[in-house]
Short mmCIF file of C-alpha atoms and ligand atoms in Angstrom, two decimals:
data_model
loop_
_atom_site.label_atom_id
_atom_site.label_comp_id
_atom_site.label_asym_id
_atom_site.label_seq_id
_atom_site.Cartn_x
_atom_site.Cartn_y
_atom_site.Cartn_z
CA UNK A 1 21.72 -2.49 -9.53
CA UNK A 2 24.18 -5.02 -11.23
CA UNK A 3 25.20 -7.70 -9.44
CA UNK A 4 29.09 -7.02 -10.18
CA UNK A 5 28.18 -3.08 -8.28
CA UNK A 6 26.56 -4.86 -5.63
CA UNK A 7 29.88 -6.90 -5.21
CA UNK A 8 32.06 -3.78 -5.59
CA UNK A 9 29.90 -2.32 -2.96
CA UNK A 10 30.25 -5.07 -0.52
CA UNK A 11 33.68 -6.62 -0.91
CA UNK A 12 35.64 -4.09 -2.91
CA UNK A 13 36.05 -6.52 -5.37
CA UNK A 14 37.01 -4.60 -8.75
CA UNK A 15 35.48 -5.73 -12.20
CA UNK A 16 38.18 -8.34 -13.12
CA UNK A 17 37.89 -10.12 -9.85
CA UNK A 18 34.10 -9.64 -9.28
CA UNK A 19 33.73 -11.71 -13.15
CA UNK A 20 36.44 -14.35 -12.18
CA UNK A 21 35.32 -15.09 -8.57
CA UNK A 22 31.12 -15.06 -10.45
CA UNK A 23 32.83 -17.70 -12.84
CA UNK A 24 34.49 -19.33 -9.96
CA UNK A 25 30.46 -19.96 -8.88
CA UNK A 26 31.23 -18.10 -5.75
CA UNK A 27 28.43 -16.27 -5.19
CA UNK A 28 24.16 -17.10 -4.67
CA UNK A 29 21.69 -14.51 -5.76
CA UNK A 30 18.18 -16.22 -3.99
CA UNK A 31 19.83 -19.13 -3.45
CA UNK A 32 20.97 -19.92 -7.19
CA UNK A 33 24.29 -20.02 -8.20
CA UNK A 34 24.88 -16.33 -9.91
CA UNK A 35 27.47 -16.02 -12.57
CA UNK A 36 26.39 -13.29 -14.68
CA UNK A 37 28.26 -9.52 -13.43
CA UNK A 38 25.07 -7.71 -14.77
CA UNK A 39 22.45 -9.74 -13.20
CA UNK A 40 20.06 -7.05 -11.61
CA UNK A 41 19.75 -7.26 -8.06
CA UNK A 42 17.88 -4.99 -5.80
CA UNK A 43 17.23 -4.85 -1.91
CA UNK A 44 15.56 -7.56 -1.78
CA UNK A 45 17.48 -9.96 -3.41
CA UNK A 46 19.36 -12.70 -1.03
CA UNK A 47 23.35 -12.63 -2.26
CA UNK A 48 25.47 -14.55 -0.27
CA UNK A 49 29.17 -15.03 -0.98
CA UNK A 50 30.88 -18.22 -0.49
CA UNK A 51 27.83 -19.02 2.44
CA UNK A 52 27.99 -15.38 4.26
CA UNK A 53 25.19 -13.45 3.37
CA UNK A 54 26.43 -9.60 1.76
CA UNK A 55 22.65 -8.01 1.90
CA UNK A 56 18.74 -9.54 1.64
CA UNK A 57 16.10 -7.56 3.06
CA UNK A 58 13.01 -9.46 4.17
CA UNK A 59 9.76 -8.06 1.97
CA UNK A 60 6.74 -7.20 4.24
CA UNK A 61 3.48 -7.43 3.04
CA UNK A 62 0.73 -6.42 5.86
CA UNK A 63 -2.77 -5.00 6.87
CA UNK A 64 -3.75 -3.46 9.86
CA UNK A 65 -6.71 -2.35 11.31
CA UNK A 66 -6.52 1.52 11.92
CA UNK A 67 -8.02 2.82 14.68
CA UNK A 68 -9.89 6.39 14.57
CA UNK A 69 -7.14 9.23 16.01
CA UNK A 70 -4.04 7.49 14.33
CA UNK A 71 -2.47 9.18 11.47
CA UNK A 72 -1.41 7.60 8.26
CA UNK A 73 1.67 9.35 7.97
CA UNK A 74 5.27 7.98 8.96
CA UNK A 75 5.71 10.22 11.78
CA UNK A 76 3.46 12.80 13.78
CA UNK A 77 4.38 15.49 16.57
CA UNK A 78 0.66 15.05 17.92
CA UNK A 79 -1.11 11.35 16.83
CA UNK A 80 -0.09 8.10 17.43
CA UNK A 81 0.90 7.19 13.56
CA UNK A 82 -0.64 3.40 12.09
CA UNK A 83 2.94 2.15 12.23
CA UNK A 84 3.11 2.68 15.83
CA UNK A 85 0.62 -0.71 16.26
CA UNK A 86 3.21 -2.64 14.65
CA UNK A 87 6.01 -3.98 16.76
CA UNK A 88 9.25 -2.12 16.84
CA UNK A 89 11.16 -4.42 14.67
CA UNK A 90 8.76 -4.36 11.93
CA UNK A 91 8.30 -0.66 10.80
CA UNK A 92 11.85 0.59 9.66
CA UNK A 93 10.98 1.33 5.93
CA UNK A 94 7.53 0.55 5.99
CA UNK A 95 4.86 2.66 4.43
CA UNK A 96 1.39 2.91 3.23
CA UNK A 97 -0.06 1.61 0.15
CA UNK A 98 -3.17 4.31 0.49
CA UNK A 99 -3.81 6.56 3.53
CA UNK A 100 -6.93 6.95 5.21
CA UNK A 101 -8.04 10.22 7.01
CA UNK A 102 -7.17 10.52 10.79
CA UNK A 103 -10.80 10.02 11.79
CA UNK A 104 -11.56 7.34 9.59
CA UNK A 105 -11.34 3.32 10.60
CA UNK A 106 -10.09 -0.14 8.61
CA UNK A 107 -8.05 -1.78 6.39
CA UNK A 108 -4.53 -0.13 5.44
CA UNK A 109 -1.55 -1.96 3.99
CA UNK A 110 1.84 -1.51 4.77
CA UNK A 111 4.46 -2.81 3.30
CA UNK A 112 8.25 -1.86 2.46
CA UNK A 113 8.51 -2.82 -0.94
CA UNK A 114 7.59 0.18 -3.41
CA UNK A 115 7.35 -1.60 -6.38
CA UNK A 116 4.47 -3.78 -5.19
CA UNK A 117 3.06 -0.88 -3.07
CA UNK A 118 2.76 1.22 -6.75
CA UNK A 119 0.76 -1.99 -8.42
CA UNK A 120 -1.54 -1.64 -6.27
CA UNK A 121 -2.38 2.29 -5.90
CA UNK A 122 -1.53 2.83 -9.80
CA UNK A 123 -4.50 4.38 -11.26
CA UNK A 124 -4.35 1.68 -14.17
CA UNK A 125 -5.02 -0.63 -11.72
CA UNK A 126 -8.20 -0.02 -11.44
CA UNK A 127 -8.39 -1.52 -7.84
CA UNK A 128 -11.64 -0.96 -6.02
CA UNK A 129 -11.90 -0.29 -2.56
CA UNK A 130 -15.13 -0.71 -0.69
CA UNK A 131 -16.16 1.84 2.40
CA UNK A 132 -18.93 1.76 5.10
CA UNK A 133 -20.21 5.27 5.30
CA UNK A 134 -22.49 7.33 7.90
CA UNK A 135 -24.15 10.21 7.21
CA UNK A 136 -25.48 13.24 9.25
CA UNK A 137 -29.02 13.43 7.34
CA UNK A 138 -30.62 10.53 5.30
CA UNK A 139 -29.39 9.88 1.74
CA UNK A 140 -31.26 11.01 -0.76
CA UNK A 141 -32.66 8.78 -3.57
CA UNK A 142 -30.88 10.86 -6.23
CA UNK A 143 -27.23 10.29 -4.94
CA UNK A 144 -27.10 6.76 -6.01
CA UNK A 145 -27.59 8.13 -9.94
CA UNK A 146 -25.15 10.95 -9.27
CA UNK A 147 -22.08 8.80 -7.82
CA UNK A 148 -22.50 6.25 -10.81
CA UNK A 149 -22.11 9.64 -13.28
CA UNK A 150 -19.61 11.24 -11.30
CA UNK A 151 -19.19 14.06 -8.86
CA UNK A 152 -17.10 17.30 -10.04
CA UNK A 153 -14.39 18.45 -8.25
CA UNK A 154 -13.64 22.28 -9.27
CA UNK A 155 -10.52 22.15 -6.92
CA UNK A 156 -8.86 19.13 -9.21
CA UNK A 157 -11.08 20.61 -12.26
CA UNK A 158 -11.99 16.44 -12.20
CA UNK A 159 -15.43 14.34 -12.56
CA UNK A 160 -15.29 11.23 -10.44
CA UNK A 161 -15.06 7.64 -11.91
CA UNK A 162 -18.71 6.02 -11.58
CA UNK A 163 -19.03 4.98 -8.08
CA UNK A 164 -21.30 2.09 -6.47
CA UNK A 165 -23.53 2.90 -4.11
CA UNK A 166 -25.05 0.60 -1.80
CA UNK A 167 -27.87 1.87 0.52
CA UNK A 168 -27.70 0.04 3.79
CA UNK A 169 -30.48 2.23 5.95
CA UNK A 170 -31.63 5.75 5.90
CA UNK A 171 -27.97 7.13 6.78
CA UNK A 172 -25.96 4.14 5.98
CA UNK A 173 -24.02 3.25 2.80
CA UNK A 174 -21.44 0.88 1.32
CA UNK A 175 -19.12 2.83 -1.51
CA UNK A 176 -16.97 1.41 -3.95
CA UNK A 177 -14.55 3.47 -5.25
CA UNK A 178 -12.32 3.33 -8.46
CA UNK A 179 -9.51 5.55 -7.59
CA UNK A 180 -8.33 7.71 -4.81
CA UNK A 181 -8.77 11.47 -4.84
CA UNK A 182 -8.11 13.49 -1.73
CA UNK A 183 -11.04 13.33 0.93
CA UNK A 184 -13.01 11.61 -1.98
CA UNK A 185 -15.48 9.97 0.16
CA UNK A 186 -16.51 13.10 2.36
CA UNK A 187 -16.66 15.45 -0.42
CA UNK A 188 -18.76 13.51 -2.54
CA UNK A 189 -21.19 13.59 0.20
CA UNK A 190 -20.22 16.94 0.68
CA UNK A 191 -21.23 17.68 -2.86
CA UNK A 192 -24.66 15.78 -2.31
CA UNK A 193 -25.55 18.41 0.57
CA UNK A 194 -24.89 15.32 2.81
CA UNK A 195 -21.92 15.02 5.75
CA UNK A 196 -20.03 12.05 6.67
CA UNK A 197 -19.85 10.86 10.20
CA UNK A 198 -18.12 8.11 10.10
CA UNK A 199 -15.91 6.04 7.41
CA UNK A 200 -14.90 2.63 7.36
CA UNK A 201 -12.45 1.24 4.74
CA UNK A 202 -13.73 -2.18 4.58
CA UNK A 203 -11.87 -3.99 1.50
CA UNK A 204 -9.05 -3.78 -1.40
CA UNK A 205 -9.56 -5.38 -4.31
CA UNK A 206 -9.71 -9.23 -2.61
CA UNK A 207 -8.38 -8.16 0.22
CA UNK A 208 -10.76 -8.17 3.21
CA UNK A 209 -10.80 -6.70 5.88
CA UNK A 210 -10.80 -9.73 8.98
CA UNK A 211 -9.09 -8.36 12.00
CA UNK A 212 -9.87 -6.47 15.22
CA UNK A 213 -9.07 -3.07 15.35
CA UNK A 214 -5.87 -2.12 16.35
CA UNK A 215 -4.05 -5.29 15.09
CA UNK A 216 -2.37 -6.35 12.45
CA UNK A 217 -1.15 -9.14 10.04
CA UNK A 218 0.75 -10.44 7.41
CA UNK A 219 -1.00 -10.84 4.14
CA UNK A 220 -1.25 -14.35 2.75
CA UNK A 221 0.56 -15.30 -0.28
CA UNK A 222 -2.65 -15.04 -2.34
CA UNK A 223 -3.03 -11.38 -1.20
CA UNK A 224 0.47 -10.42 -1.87
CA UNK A 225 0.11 -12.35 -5.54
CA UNK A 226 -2.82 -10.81 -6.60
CA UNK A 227 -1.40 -7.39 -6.30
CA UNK A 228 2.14 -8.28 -7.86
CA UNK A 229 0.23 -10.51 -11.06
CA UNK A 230 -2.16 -7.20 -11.85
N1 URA B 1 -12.23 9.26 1.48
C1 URA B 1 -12.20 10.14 2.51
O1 URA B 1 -12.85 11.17 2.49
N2 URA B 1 -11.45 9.80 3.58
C2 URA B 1 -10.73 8.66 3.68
O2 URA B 1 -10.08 8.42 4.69
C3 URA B 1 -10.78 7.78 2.58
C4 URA B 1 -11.54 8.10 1.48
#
């Protein structure tokens, strides 16, 4: 919104005043003396007014480690949810930048700024995100060929983006994935007369996995640049 709004909002202060006391130098926006009335702020923008701070929410930028049995949804009448590992204070207005099935482990990020969060799950993007797979029965030589051209979905009507495969043993596989299609993983096994047994989400882009499971942490500047430069 405009910084004049934001002062209407928060003060009451009608046009003419909101211009004279910007003019006046007044009033911060991130520190920086603001003068122009249609400055765009947004949430997260620091304005203070003559020292006393009107709004500023802190960004978050995190990963955690999910567990297998918590759900990546905000709230659940039956599963503990992925926000429930973070502390109390830190998950009003967080959500997920990607979900992850309820019986599936690794690396989600959570963060509460949408703008960032849509950089990185925008299919433009392009952002590749690397999985640990078990299998009921032992891949077959063939599905390595058959990821790279694509699976079809007839649900979605949809051929899957080419797909690395990376045989680790008999029933064991590291997948990289180019976008994000609803139980991709399992039913492109699925497809391949295979079954998943477990799934492991083990990167994003750069972004590694490196934490136990269960825990949590905030991404490091370089993590939360990468994602906000693409
Ligand atoms: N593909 C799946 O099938 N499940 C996940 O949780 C992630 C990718």
């Amino acid at each position: 919104m405009k910084l004049e709004k934001l002062l209407y909002h928060q003060l009451r202060l009608g046009r003419r005043e909101a211009r004279r006391v910007l003019a006046e130098g007044g009033v911060t926006v991130d520190g920086k003396t603001a003068t122009d009335p249609l400055l765009r702020v947004d949430e997260f923008s620091l304005v203070e007014h003559e020292g006393r701070v009107l709004q500023g929410k802190q960004r978050r930028f995190l990963m955690v480690h999910k567990p297998a049995g918590h759900v990546s949804s905000v709230g659940h009448h039956q599963h503990p949810t992925v926000l429930d590992l973070l502390p109390e204070d830190l998950r009003e207005g967080m959500h997920y930048a990607g979900r992850l099935d309820l019986t599936s482990t690794g690396l989600m990020i959570v963060t509460n700024d949408g703008k960032w969060s849509r950089r990185l799950t925008e299919p433009e993007r392009d952002v590749p995100k690397v999985y640990r797979v078990a299998t009921a029965r032992d891949i077959g030589a063939d599905v390595l060929e058959r990821f790279a051209a694509g699976i079809y979905f007839a649900y979605e009507d949809i051929t899957t983006l080419p797909a690395e495969l990376e045989i680790l043993g008999p029933r064991e596989a590291r997948l990289t994935l180019h976008e994000g299609k609803y139980h991709q993983v399992k039913r492109m096994f699925h497809a391949v007369g295979n079954r998943v047994t477990a799934l492991h989400r083990e990167r994003i882009g750069p972004i590694e996995l490196d934490i136990a499971e269960g825990r949590w942490r905030d991404l490091s500047d370089a993590e939360v640049e990468w994602v906000a430069a693409g």
